[in-house]
mmCIF file of C-alpha atoms in Angstrom:
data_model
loop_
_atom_site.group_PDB
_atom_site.id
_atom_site.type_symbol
_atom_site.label_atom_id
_atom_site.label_comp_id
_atom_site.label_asym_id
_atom_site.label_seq_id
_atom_site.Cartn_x
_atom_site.Cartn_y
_atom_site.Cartn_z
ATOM 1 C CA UNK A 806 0.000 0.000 0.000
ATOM 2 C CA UNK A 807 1.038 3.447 -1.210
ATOM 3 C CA UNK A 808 0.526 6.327 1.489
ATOM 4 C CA UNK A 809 1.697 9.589 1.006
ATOM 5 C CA UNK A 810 2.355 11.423 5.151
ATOM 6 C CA UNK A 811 1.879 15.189 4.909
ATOM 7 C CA UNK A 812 5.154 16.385 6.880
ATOM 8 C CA UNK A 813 4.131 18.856 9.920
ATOM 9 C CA UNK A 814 6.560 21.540 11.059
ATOM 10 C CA UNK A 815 6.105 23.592 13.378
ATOM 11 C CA UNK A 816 7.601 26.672 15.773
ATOM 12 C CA UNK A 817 6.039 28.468 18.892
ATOM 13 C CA UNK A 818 7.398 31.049 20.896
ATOM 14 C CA UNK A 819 5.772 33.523 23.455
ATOM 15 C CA UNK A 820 7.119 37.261 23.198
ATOM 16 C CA UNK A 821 6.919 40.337 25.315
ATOM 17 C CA UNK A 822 3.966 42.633 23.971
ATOM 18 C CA UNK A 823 6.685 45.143 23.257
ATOM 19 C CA UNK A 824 8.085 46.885 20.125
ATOM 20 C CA UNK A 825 10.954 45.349 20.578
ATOM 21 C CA UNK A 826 9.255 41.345 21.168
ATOM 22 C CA UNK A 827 7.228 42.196 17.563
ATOM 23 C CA UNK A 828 10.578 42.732 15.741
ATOM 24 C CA UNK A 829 11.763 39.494 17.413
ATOM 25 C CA UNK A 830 8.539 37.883 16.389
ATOM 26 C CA UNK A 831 9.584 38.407 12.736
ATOM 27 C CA UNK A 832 13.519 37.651 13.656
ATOM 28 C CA UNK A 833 12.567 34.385 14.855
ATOM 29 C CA UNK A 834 10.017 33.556 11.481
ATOM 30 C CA UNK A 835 12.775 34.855 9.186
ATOM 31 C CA UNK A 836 15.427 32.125 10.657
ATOM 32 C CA UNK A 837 12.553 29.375 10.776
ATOM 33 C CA UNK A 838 11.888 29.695 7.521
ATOM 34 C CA UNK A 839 15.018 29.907 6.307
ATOM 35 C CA UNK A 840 15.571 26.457 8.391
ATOM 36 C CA UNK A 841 12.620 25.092 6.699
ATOM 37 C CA UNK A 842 13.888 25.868 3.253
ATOM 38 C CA UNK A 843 10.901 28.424 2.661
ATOM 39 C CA UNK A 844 10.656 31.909 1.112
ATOM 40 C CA UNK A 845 10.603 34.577 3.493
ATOM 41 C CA UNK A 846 8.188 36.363 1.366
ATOM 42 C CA UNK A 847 5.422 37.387 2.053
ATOM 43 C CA UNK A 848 5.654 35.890 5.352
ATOM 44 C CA UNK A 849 8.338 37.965 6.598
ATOM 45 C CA UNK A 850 5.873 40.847 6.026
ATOM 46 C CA UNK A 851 2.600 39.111 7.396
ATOM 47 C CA UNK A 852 3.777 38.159 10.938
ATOM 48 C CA UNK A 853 5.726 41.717 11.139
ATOM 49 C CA UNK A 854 2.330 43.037 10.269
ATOM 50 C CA UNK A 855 0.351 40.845 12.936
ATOM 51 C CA UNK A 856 2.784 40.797 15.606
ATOM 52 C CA UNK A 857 2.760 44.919 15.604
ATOM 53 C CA UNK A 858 -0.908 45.001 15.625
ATOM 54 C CA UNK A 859 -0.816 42.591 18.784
ATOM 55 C CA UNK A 860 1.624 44.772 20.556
ATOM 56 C CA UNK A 861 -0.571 48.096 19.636
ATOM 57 C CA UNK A 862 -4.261 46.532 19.471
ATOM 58 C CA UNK A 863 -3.564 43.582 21.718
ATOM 59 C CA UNK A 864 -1.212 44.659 24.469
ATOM 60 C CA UNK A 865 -2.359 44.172 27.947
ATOM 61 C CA UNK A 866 0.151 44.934 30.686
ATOM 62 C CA UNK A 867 2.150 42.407 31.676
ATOM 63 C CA UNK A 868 0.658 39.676 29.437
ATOM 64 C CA UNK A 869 3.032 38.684 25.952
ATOM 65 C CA UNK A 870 1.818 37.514 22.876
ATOM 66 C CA UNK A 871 2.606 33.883 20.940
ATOM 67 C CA UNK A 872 3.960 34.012 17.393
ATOM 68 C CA UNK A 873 3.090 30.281 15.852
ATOM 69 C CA UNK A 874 3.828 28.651 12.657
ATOM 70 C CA UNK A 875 2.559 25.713 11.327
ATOM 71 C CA UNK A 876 3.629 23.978 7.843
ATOM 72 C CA UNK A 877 1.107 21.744 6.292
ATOM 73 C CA UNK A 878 2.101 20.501 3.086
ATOM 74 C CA UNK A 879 2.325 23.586 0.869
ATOM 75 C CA UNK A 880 0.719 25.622 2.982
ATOM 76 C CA UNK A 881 2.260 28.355 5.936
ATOM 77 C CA UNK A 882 -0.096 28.958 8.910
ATOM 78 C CA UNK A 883 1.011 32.344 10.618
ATOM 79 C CA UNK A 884 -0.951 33.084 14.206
ATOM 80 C CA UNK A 885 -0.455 35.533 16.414
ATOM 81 C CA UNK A 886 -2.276 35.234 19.888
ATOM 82 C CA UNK A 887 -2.898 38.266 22.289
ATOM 83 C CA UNK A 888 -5.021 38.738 25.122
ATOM 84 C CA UNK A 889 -7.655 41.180 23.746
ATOM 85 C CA UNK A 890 -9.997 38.595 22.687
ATOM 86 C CA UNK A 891 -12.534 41.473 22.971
ATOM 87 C CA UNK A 892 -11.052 43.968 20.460
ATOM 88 C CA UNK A 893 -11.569 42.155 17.099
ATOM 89 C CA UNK A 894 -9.438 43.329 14.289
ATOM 90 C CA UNK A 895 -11.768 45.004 11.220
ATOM 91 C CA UNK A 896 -9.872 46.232 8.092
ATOM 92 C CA UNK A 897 -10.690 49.659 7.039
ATOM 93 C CA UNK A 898 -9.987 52.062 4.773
ATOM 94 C CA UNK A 899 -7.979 54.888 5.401
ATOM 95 C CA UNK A 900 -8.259 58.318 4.931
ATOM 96 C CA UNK A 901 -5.276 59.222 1.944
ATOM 97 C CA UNK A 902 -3.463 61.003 4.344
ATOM 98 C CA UNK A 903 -3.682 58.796 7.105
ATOM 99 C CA UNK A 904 -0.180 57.514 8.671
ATOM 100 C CA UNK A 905 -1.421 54.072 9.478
ATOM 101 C CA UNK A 906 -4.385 51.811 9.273
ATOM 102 C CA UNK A 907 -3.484 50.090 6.069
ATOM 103 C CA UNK A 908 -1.775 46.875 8.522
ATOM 104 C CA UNK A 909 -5.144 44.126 7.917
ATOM 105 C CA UNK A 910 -5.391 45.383 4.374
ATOM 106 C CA UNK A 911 -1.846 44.204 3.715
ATOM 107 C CA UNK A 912 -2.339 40.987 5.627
ATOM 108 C CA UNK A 913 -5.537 40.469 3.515
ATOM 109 C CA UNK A 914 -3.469 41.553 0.147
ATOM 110 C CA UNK A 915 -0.286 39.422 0.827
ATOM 111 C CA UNK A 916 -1.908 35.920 2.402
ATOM 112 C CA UNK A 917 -4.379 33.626 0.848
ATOM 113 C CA UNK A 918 -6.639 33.735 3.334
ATOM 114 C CA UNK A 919 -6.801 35.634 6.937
ATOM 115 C CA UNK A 920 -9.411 35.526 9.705
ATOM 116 C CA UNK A 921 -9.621 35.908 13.642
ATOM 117 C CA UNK A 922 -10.269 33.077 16.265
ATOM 118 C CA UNK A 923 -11.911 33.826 19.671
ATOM 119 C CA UNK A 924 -10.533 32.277 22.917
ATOM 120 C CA UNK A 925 -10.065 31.012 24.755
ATOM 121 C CA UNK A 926 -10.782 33.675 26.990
ATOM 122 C CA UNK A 927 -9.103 36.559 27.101
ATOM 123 C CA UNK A 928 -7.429 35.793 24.150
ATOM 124 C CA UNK A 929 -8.140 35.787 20.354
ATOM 125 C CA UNK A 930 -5.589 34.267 17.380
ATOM 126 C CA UNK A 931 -5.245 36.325 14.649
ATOM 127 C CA UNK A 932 -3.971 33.976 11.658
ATOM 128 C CA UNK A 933 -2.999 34.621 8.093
ATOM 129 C CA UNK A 934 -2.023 31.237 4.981
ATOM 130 C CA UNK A 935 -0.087 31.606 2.487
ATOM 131 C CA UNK A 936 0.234 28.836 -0.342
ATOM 132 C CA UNK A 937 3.393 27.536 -1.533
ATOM 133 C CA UNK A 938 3.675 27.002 -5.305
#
């Protein structure tokens, strides 16, 4: 009998809900990837772009944030977990002008699919694909 097994990889870390633990966040994806043998992009850019959004939307004193990545096959899970489970991220467009606010609508742009998963509470998982070719 013939059975392909899907190899699983995967990498979990918890980080400080600082600045400085969301630049590690995408640090630590850049050198796991590169240990995996996968491109960096867009990934690099996705969980810099959900870990900042954890430390700014997400932060609760004293509580850090877990950067997770799962491989699948072809496929790159990227989740980010913070203790606001009860501010939900919405993308919206900003005003031309505007300085910031553009952060979901590149996650949404550079992944192949993105969504938000409650709990358990107080947190929520903010996770974004991407597909391998």
């Amino acid at each position: 009998m013939n059975q392909e097994t899907a190899v699983i990889r995967n990498f979990s870390v918890p980080l400080s809900a600082t600045p400085r633990g969301a630049r590690l966040a995408r640090l630590l994806a850049c050198e796991q990837l590169r240990e995996w043998g996968l491109p960096l992009d867009p990934a690099e850019h996705l969980v810099a772009e959900l870990a900042a959004n954890a430390v700014t939307h997400g932060r609760v004193p004293g509580r850090d944030f877990r950067l997770t990545l799962y491989v699948v096959g072809e496929t790159l899970r990227i989740e980010v977990t913070d203790t606001r489970g009860d501010r939900l991220p919405e993308p919206e467009l900003p005003s031309p002008d505007a300085e910031s606010g553009r952060g979901l609508l590149l996650v949404a742009a550079l992944s192949t699919r993105w969504g938000v998963s409650p709990g358990p509470a107080p947190r929520k998982t903010v996770w974004a694909e991407v597909t391998f070719p």
